[in-house]
Short mmCIF file of C-alpha atoms in Angstrom, two decimals:
data_model
loop_
_atom_site.label_atom_id
_atom_site.label_comp_id
_atom_site.label_asym_id
_atom_site.label_seq_id
_atom_site.Cartn_x
_atom_site.Cartn_y
_atom_site.Cartn_z
CA UNK A 5 -7.71 18.94 16.41
CA UNK A 6 -10.60 21.23 15.51
CA UNK A 7 -10.52 19.89 11.96
CA UNK A 8 -10.99 16.33 13.18
CA UNK A 9 -13.91 17.29 15.41
CA UNK A 10 -15.59 18.93 12.43
CA UNK A 11 -14.99 15.83 10.34
CA UNK A 12 -16.32 13.50 13.01
CA UNK A 13 -19.55 15.42 13.40
CA UNK A 14 -20.38 15.96 9.76
CA UNK A 15 -23.40 13.92 8.68
CA UNK A 16 -23.32 10.71 6.70
CA UNK A 17 -26.40 9.91 4.66
CA UNK A 18 -28.83 7.75 6.58
CA UNK A 19 -29.10 5.11 3.88
CA UNK A 20 -25.33 4.72 3.94
CA UNK A 21 -24.88 4.51 7.71
CA UNK A 22 -24.25 1.03 9.17
CA UNK A 23 -25.36 0.06 12.61
CA UNK A 24 -22.79 -0.14 15.36
CA UNK A 25 -20.52 -3.14 15.24
CA UNK A 26 -20.74 -5.84 17.86
CA UNK A 27 -18.04 -5.41 20.52
CA UNK A 28 -15.11 -7.82 20.30
CA UNK A 29 -12.73 -9.24 22.89
CA UNK A 30 -9.29 -7.57 23.00
CA UNK A 31 -6.82 -8.69 20.38
CA UNK A 32 -4.51 -11.46 21.52
CA UNK A 33 -0.83 -10.91 20.59
CA UNK A 34 -0.79 -14.18 18.62
CA UNK A 35 -3.70 -12.97 16.49
CA UNK A 36 -1.98 -9.66 15.83
CA UNK A 37 1.11 -11.54 14.60
CA UNK A 38 -1.03 -13.83 12.44
CA UNK A 39 -2.63 -10.81 10.82
CA UNK A 40 0.75 -9.17 10.31
CA UNK A 41 2.24 -12.28 8.67
CA UNK A 42 -0.83 -12.71 6.48
CA UNK A 43 -0.62 -9.11 5.33
CA UNK A 44 3.05 -9.56 4.42
CA UNK A 45 2.59 -12.79 2.49
CA UNK A 46 -0.45 -11.64 0.51
CA UNK A 47 0.74 -8.15 -0.37
CA UNK A 48 4.00 -9.66 -1.64
CA UNK A 49 2.02 -10.99 -4.62
CA UNK A 50 1.79 -7.55 -6.19
CA UNK A 51 5.49 -6.72 -5.75
CA UNK A 52 7.19 -9.92 -6.90
CA UNK A 53 7.25 -8.64 -10.47
CA UNK A 54 9.24 -5.43 -9.90
CA UNK A 55 12.79 -6.90 -9.71
CA UNK A 56 11.82 -9.34 -12.48
CA UNK A 57 10.73 -6.78 -15.07
CA UNK A 58 13.97 -6.92 -17.05
CA UNK A 59 13.85 -10.74 -17.24
CA UNK A 60 10.15 -10.74 -18.16
CA UNK A 61 10.93 -8.21 -20.88
CA UNK A 62 13.63 -10.47 -22.30
CA UNK A 63 11.24 -13.46 -22.28
CA UNK A 64 8.59 -11.64 -24.30
CA UNK A 65 11.02 -9.34 -26.20
CA UNK A 66 9.61 -6.11 -24.75
CA UNK A 67 11.15 -2.70 -24.20
CA UNK A 68 11.65 -1.32 -20.69
CA UNK A 69 8.66 0.99 -20.99
CA UNK A 70 6.45 -1.84 -22.30
CA UNK A 71 7.36 -4.38 -19.61
CA UNK A 72 6.86 -1.72 -16.91
CA UNK A 73 3.14 -2.07 -17.67
CA UNK A 74 3.19 -5.34 -15.68
CA UNK A 75 3.85 -3.40 -12.48
CA UNK A 76 1.30 -0.75 -13.41
CA UNK A 77 -1.43 -3.25 -14.34
CA UNK A 78 -0.92 -5.14 -11.07
CA UNK A 79 -1.33 -1.93 -9.11
CA UNK A 80 -4.42 -1.02 -11.11
CA UNK A 81 -5.86 -4.43 -10.20
CA UNK A 82 -5.09 -3.82 -6.54
CA UNK A 83 -6.89 -0.50 -6.79
CA UNK A 84 -9.94 -2.22 -8.29
CA UNK A 85 -9.87 -4.72 -5.42
CA UNK A 86 -9.75 -1.88 -2.93
CA UNK A 87 -12.66 -0.13 -4.57
CA UNK A 88 -15.02 -3.06 -5.20
CA UNK A 89 -13.94 -5.83 -2.78
CA UNK A 90 -12.66 -4.20 0.40
CA UNK A 91 -15.97 -2.39 1.16
CA UNK A 92 -17.51 -5.85 1.58
CA UNK A 93 -15.57 -6.03 4.85
CA UNK A 94 -18.33 -3.86 6.36
CA UNK A 95 -21.03 -6.23 5.08
CA UNK A 96 -19.79 -9.82 4.61
CA UNK A 97 -18.30 -12.18 7.19
CA UNK A 98 -14.61 -11.31 6.99
CA UNK A 99 -12.98 -14.70 7.50
CA UNK A 100 -14.79 -16.42 4.62
CA UNK A 101 -14.21 -13.40 2.39
CA UNK A 102 -10.48 -13.39 3.15
CA UNK A 103 -10.11 -17.13 2.50
CA UNK A 104 -11.93 -16.87 -0.84
CA UNK A 105 -9.72 -14.00 -1.97
CA UNK A 106 -6.48 -15.77 -1.06
CA UNK A 107 -7.47 -18.91 -2.96
CA UNK A 108 -8.37 -16.81 -5.99
CA UNK A 109 -4.99 -15.08 -5.74
CA UNK A 110 -3.28 -18.49 -5.74
CA UNK A 111 -5.02 -19.43 -9.00
CA UNK A 112 -4.00 -16.14 -10.61
CA UNK A 113 -0.39 -16.56 -9.51
CA UNK A 114 -0.36 -19.97 -11.17
CA UNK A 115 -1.83 -18.38 -14.29
CA UNK A 116 0.97 -15.80 -14.39
CA UNK A 117 3.60 -18.51 -13.89
CA UNK A 118 2.36 -20.46 -16.89
CA UNK A 119 1.50 -17.46 -19.11
CA UNK A 120 2.35 -18.26 -22.77
CA UNK A 121 2.20 -14.59 -23.84
CA UNK A 122 2.49 -11.10 -22.45
CA UNK A 123 -1.26 -10.55 -22.86
CA UNK A 124 -2.02 -13.54 -20.63
CA UNK A 125 0.57 -12.37 -18.10
CA UNK A 126 -0.98 -8.89 -18.07
CA UNK A 127 -4.48 -10.33 -17.50
CA UNK A 128 -3.22 -12.57 -14.70
CA UNK A 129 -1.37 -9.62 -13.15
CA UNK A 130 -4.57 -7.57 -13.12
CA UNK A 131 -6.38 -10.38 -11.27
CA UNK A 132 -3.48 -10.89 -8.87
CA UNK A 133 -3.86 -7.26 -7.88
CA UNK A 134 -7.63 -7.54 -7.40
CA UNK A 135 -7.51 -10.63 -5.18
CA UNK A 136 -4.50 -9.48 -3.13
CA UNK A 137 -6.46 -6.73 -1.37
CA UNK A 138 -6.70 -8.92 1.76
CA UNK A 139 -4.40 -6.71 3.92
CA UNK A 140 -6.86 -3.86 3.55
CA UNK A 141 -9.55 -6.08 5.07
CA UNK A 142 -7.30 -7.14 7.93
CA UNK A 143 -6.14 -3.61 8.74
CA UNK A 144 -9.56 -2.17 9.69
CA UNK A 145 -10.41 -5.49 11.34
CA UNK A 146 -7.40 -5.09 13.64
CA UNK A 147 -8.27 -1.43 14.27
CA UNK A 148 -11.84 -2.33 15.24
CA UNK A 149 -10.70 -4.98 17.72
CA UNK A 150 -8.14 -2.70 19.41
CA UNK A 151 -8.95 -0.19 22.12
CA UNK A 152 -8.73 3.53 21.40
CA UNK A 153 -5.60 3.81 23.53
CA UNK A 154 -3.64 1.15 21.60
CA UNK A 155 -5.13 1.43 18.12
CA UNK A 156 -2.11 3.17 16.62
CA UNK A 157 0.27 0.59 18.08
CA UNK A 158 -1.81 -2.36 16.82
CA UNK A 159 -2.21 -0.87 13.34
CA UNK A 160 1.53 -0.17 13.29
CA UNK A 161 2.37 -3.75 14.21
CA UNK A 162 0.07 -5.25 11.57
CA UNK A 163 1.40 -2.74 9.05
CA UNK A 164 4.95 -3.81 9.94
CA UNK A 165 4.12 -7.26 8.60
CA UNK A 166 2.71 -5.77 5.44
CA UNK A 167 5.76 -3.57 4.90
CA UNK A 168 8.17 -6.44 5.44
CA UNK A 169 6.19 -8.38 2.84
CA UNK A 170 6.35 -5.48 0.38
CA UNK A 171 10.08 -5.02 0.75
CA UNK A 172 11.31 -8.59 1.23
CA UNK A 173 9.18 -9.75 -1.70
CA UNK A 174 11.55 -7.78 -3.92
CA UNK A 175 14.58 -9.38 -2.30
CA UNK A 176 13.21 -12.91 -2.61
CA UNK A 177 11.89 -12.50 -6.15
CA UNK A 178 15.12 -10.88 -7.31
CA UNK A 179 17.16 -13.83 -6.04
CA UNK A 180 14.75 -16.49 -7.32
CA UNK A 181 14.45 -14.77 -10.68
CA UNK A 182 18.21 -14.53 -11.15
CA UNK A 183 18.86 -18.17 -10.26
CA UNK A 184 15.68 -20.07 -11.19
CA UNK A 185 13.73 -17.80 -13.57
CA UNK A 186 10.83 -15.45 -13.04
CA UNK A 187 8.17 -18.14 -13.58
CA UNK A 188 9.46 -20.08 -10.57
CA UNK A 189 8.75 -17.08 -8.34
CA UNK A 190 5.10 -17.01 -9.36
CA UNK A 191 4.72 -20.76 -8.83
CA UNK A 192 6.22 -20.41 -5.36
CA UNK A 193 3.85 -17.52 -4.58
CA UNK A 194 0.86 -19.66 -5.57
CA UNK A 195 1.99 -22.46 -3.24
CA UNK A 196 2.41 -20.02 -0.34
CA UNK A 197 -1.17 -18.77 -0.84
CA UNK A 198 -2.57 -22.31 -0.69
CA UNK A 199 -0.63 -23.04 2.51
CA UNK A 200 -1.72 -19.75 4.07
CA UNK A 201 -5.37 -20.52 3.32
CA UNK A 202 -5.14 -23.73 5.34
CA UNK A 203 -3.56 -21.97 8.33
CA UNK A 204 -6.10 -19.13 8.36
CA UNK A 205 -9.01 -21.55 8.04
CA UNK A 206 -7.95 -23.02 11.39
CA UNK A 207 -6.73 -19.95 13.28
CA UNK A 208 -8.47 -16.79 12.07
CA UNK A 209 -11.65 -16.02 14.04
CA UNK A 210 -14.95 -15.34 12.36
CA UNK A 211 -15.84 -11.65 12.30
CA UNK A 212 -19.36 -10.60 11.25
CA UNK A 213 -20.09 -6.91 10.60
CA UNK A 214 -23.65 -5.59 10.81
CA UNK A 215 -24.15 -3.41 7.75
CA UNK A 216 -27.77 -3.89 6.68
CA UNK A 217 -27.84 -2.15 3.32
CA UNK A 218 -27.27 -3.46 -0.20
CA UNK A 219 -23.95 -3.75 -2.01
CA UNK A 220 -24.96 -0.77 -4.10
CA UNK A 221 -25.65 1.23 -0.95
CA UNK A 222 -22.28 0.15 0.38
CA UNK A 223 -20.52 1.53 -2.70
CA UNK A 224 -22.65 4.67 -2.70
CA UNK A 225 -21.58 5.37 0.86
CA UNK A 226 -17.97 5.67 -0.34
CA UNK A 227 -18.97 8.86 -2.15
CA UNK A 228 -20.91 10.08 0.88
CA UNK A 229 -18.01 9.48 3.25
CA UNK A 230 -15.57 11.21 0.92
CA UNK A 231 -17.90 14.18 0.54
CA UNK A 232 -18.66 14.59 4.23
CA UNK A 233 -15.24 14.00 5.80
CA UNK A 234 -12.54 16.56 4.90
CA UNK A 235 -9.98 14.73 7.02
CA UNK A 236 -10.50 11.66 4.83
CA UNK A 237 -10.06 13.68 1.65
CA UNK A 238 -6.89 15.26 2.98
CA UNK A 239 -5.37 11.92 3.97
CA UNK A 240 -6.34 10.34 0.65
CA UNK A 241 -4.69 13.10 -1.40
CA UNK A 242 -1.51 13.09 0.67
CA UNK A 243 -1.36 9.29 0.51
CA UNK A 244 -1.80 9.32 -3.28
CA UNK A 245 1.14 11.69 -3.74
CA UNK A 246 3.39 9.73 -1.40
CA UNK A 247 2.61 6.38 -3.00
CA UNK A 248 3.18 7.89 -6.45
CA UNK A 249 6.68 9.04 -5.55
CA UNK A 250 7.42 5.75 -3.80
CA UNK A 251 6.27 3.67 -6.77
CA UNK A 252 8.22 5.78 -9.28
CA UNK A 253 11.43 4.86 -7.44
CA UNK A 254 10.83 1.13 -7.03
CA UNK A 255 9.53 0.62 -10.58
CA UNK A 256 12.67 2.13 -12.14
CA UNK A 257 15.30 1.00 -9.64
CA UNK A 258 15.99 -2.27 -11.49
CA UNK A 259 16.69 -0.33 -14.72
CA UNK A 260 19.02 2.06 -12.89
CA UNK A 261 20.95 -0.81 -11.29
CA UNK A 262 21.27 -2.66 -14.62
CA UNK A 263 22.48 0.49 -16.40
CA UNK A 264 26.11 1.40 -16.99
CA UNK A 265 26.19 3.16 -13.62
CA UNK A 266 26.13 -0.12 -11.65
CA UNK A 267 25.67 -3.13 -14.03
CA UNK A 268 23.90 -5.20 -11.37
CA UNK A 269 21.35 -7.98 -11.95
CA UNK A 270 17.86 -8.57 -10.57
CA UNK A 271 19.24 -10.34 -7.50
CA UNK A 272 21.04 -7.17 -6.38
CA UNK A 273 17.97 -5.10 -7.19
CA UNK A 274 16.01 -7.39 -4.90
CA UNK A 275 18.51 -6.87 -2.09
CA UNK A 276 17.52 -3.23 -1.98
CA UNK A 277 14.14 -4.42 -0.72
CA UNK A 278 15.98 -5.89 2.25
CA UNK A 279 17.65 -2.53 2.85
CA UNK A 280 14.31 -0.78 2.60
CA UNK A 281 12.82 -3.12 5.21
CA UNK A 282 13.99 -0.56 7.75
CA UNK A 283 10.73 1.19 6.95
CA UNK A 284 8.94 -1.60 8.78
CA UNK A 285 10.57 -0.50 12.03
CA UNK A 286 9.27 3.01 11.42
CA UNK A 287 5.73 1.62 11.30
CA UNK A 288 5.80 0.72 14.99
CA UNK A 289 7.28 4.11 15.91
CA UNK A 290 4.70 5.92 13.79
CA UNK A 291 1.86 4.01 15.42
CA UNK A 292 3.08 4.85 18.91
CA UNK A 293 3.66 8.51 18.01
CA UNK A 294 0.12 8.70 16.61
CA UNK A 295 -1.17 7.45 19.98
CA UNK A 296 0.93 9.98 21.93
CA UNK A 297 1.41 13.07 19.74
CA UNK A 298 -1.35 12.77 17.17
CA UNK A 299 -0.97 11.64 13.54
CA UNK A 300 0.07 15.04 12.14
CA UNK A 301 3.48 14.72 13.78
CA UNK A 302 4.28 11.50 11.91
CA UNK A 303 2.84 12.78 8.62
CA UNK A 304 4.89 15.98 8.60
CA UNK A 305 8.10 14.21 9.62
CA UNK A 306 7.57 11.46 7.05
CA UNK A 307 7.04 13.89 4.16
CA UNK A 308 10.19 15.83 5.03
CA UNK A 309 12.22 12.61 5.14
CA UNK A 310 10.72 11.50 1.81
CA UNK A 311 11.67 14.75 0.07
CA UNK A 312 15.14 14.66 1.63
CA UNK A 313 15.66 11.13 0.34
CA UNK A 314 14.92 12.19 -3.22
CA UNK A 315 17.35 15.10 -2.93
CA UNK A 316 19.97 12.57 -1.86
CA UNK A 317 19.04 10.25 -4.74
CA UNK A 318 19.42 13.11 -7.22
CA UNK A 319 22.89 14.16 -6.05
CA UNK A 320 24.26 10.96 -4.53
CA UNK A 321 22.34 8.14 -6.20
CA UNK A 322 25.25 7.29 -8.49
CA UNK A 323 27.29 6.30 -5.43
CA UNK A 324 26.33 3.05 -3.72
CA UNK A 325 26.56 4.51 -0.20
CA UNK A 326 24.31 7.41 -1.17
CA UNK A 327 21.82 5.10 -2.88
CA UNK A 328 21.60 2.77 0.13
CA UNK A 329 21.16 5.63 2.60
CA UNK A 330 18.51 7.25 0.42
CA UNK A 331 16.53 3.99 0.18
CA UNK A 332 16.44 3.73 3.97
CA UNK A 333 15.30 7.33 4.43
CA UNK A 334 12.74 7.06 1.61
CA UNK A 335 11.13 3.94 3.06
CA UNK A 336 11.07 5.25 6.62
CA UNK A 337 9.50 8.53 5.49
CA UNK A 338 6.89 6.79 3.35
CA UNK A 339 5.82 4.40 6.09
CA UNK A 340 5.66 7.05 8.81
CA UNK A 341 3.31 9.08 6.64
CA UNK A 342 1.22 6.06 5.69
CA UNK A 343 0.73 4.69 9.22
CA UNK A 344 -0.07 8.13 10.62
CA UNK A 345 -2.60 8.71 7.84
CA UNK A 346 -4.35 5.42 8.62
CA UNK A 347 -4.41 6.14 12.35
CA UNK A 348 -6.07 9.44 11.53
CA UNK A 349 -8.83 8.03 9.32
CA UNK A 350 -9.57 5.03 11.56
CA UNK A 351 -10.54 7.44 14.35
CA UNK A 352 -13.34 8.99 12.27
CA UNK A 353 -16.20 6.46 12.03
CA UNK A 354 -15.50 3.11 13.76
CA UNK A 355 -18.46 1.38 12.07
CA UNK A 356 -17.20 2.26 8.58
CA UNK A 357 -13.49 1.50 8.85
CA UNK A 358 -13.37 -0.84 5.84
CA UNK A 359 -14.91 1.84 3.65
CA UNK A 360 -12.73 4.61 5.08
CA UNK A 361 -9.74 2.41 4.30
CA UNK A 362 -11.14 1.79 0.81
CA UNK A 363 -11.28 5.50 0.03
CA UNK A 364 -7.80 6.13 1.40
CA UNK A 365 -6.08 3.11 -0.15
CA UNK A 366 -7.86 3.48 -3.51
CA UNK A 367 -6.46 6.99 -3.75
CA UNK A 368 -3.04 5.71 -2.61
CA UNK A 369 -2.84 3.00 -5.26
CA UNK A 370 -4.18 5.23 -7.99
CA UNK A 371 -1.24 7.37 -7.04
CA UNK A 372 1.05 4.33 -7.14
CA UNK A 373 -0.17 3.46 -10.65
CA UNK A 374 0.42 7.03 -11.78
CA UNK A 375 3.85 6.92 -10.16
CA UNK A 376 4.82 3.75 -12.02
CA UNK A 377 3.78 5.27 -15.34
CA UNK A 378 5.47 8.60 -14.57
CA UNK A 379 8.64 6.91 -13.37
CA UNK A 380 8.87 4.68 -16.46
CA UNK A 381 8.26 7.68 -18.75
CA UNK A 382 10.86 9.77 -16.92
CA UNK A 383 13.41 6.95 -17.12
CA UNK A 384 12.83 6.46 -20.84
CA UNK A 385 13.25 10.15 -21.67
CA UNK A 386 15.46 11.59 -18.92
CA UNK A 387 16.92 8.58 -17.09
CA UNK A 388 17.79 8.93 -13.39
CA UNK A 389 17.51 12.74 -13.12
CA UNK A 390 14.01 12.50 -14.54
CA UNK A 391 12.96 9.86 -12.00
CA UNK A 392 14.29 12.01 -9.17
CA UNK A 393 12.42 15.01 -10.55
CA UNK A 394 9.17 13.02 -10.58
CA UNK A 395 9.72 11.88 -6.98
CA UNK A 396 10.46 15.39 -5.77
CA UNK A 397 7.38 16.73 -7.52
CA UNK A 398 5.10 14.20 -5.82
CA UNK A 399 6.75 14.75 -2.43
CA UNK A 400 6.34 18.50 -2.80
CA UNK A 401 2.65 18.11 -3.65
CA UNK A 402 2.16 15.93 -0.55
CA UNK A 403 3.74 18.62 1.61
CA UNK A 404 1.60 21.40 0.15
CA UNK A 405 -1.61 19.38 0.44
CA UNK A 406 -0.93 18.42 4.04
CA UNK A 407 -0.04 21.98 4.99
CA UNK A 408 -2.71 23.98 3.17
CA UNK A 409 -5.61 21.60 2.46
CA UNK A 410 -6.33 21.36 6.18
CA UNK A 411 -6.99 25.09 6.33
CA UNK A 412 -9.18 25.04 3.23
CA UNK A 413 -11.21 22.07 4.48
CA UNK A 414 -11.74 23.71 7.86
CA UNK A 415 -12.85 26.96 6.20
CA UNK A 416 -15.32 25.13 3.96
CA UNK A 417 -16.75 22.86 6.68
CA UNK A 418 -20.28 23.66 7.90
CA UNK A 419 -20.52 25.44 11.21
CA UNK A 420 -21.29 23.35 14.28
#
């Protein structure tokens, strides 16, 4: 608690400080659900490729390590969108910005579907990631419209939609890829984005922030916020480690399932996304626990579950029951940590929530990109034991950072 007070009262440079946002009416339940569904549909764009990697590799005659770059490049693009696009949510009218991004994502999905070469697919995947950062504009928007007493619950509900999109996208794309080809999945994703744009144009309210500085000042304030808020740095580092371990698992799962251990296809790999959708239910619980017990409770519990899941994967992953149980525990642990981290940072500076989310999510997806690369490397050289070792290493780092960085940040903070 003392750490958060210190973080809240540390100065932010005057040229980077926005004016207070205009108060909004309370969020209607229908609007919360619209935001949740939008988050799920848009974020699915960056995960469709994971169960399809083996089929994409066969199309372009690539090795497993080479085709894994599609997942990594998409996550790198998402990170670039977080860093350079999401901060605009504190400056530009959010509805028009969101609509423009979704339409651009639709064009990029169509480009991936018709890609004649791997280079074109990689370029389209990078752009898909950039323009699919919409959920990270909607998340702080929902947090700003909710009251302090219900912010965790609202963020958890919107995040539930995002998580269902992340996990079910793998299920859907695995099935479509196995029966209709991977290009069909990208065409379908493009059509969904066009339809979603029409719905949001009619139903999403306009939302105008009041930041008065330049775009350069907006980006500069990201450094200022990171420097001045130790709670933000702590959450960003923990989130990066957790997303790295999470991404290492999901990037390599399709190779593990297609190996001699199981001999399953991409459709079965996609079904594991449906199993992992249990993490979406944890989002609501994590949001409520953050309101009642504080975010540290959910973060600590989530990390312990995450590490326990990787122990189970290491010793029981070659048995279907063990693999299924570990996927459930891994997803629940990841989402509890993630939601609790966001509840913690959104309480810091209400007028800068888009930029706070930018710092946190940029770190998280840099971690995810590193996790994809590390997981692919570990699979190539050490197969499943190597992947489990990578996941345990990242989970262990998250635990140590969450436990000891708080003390270091509090010691280094200026006296009140």
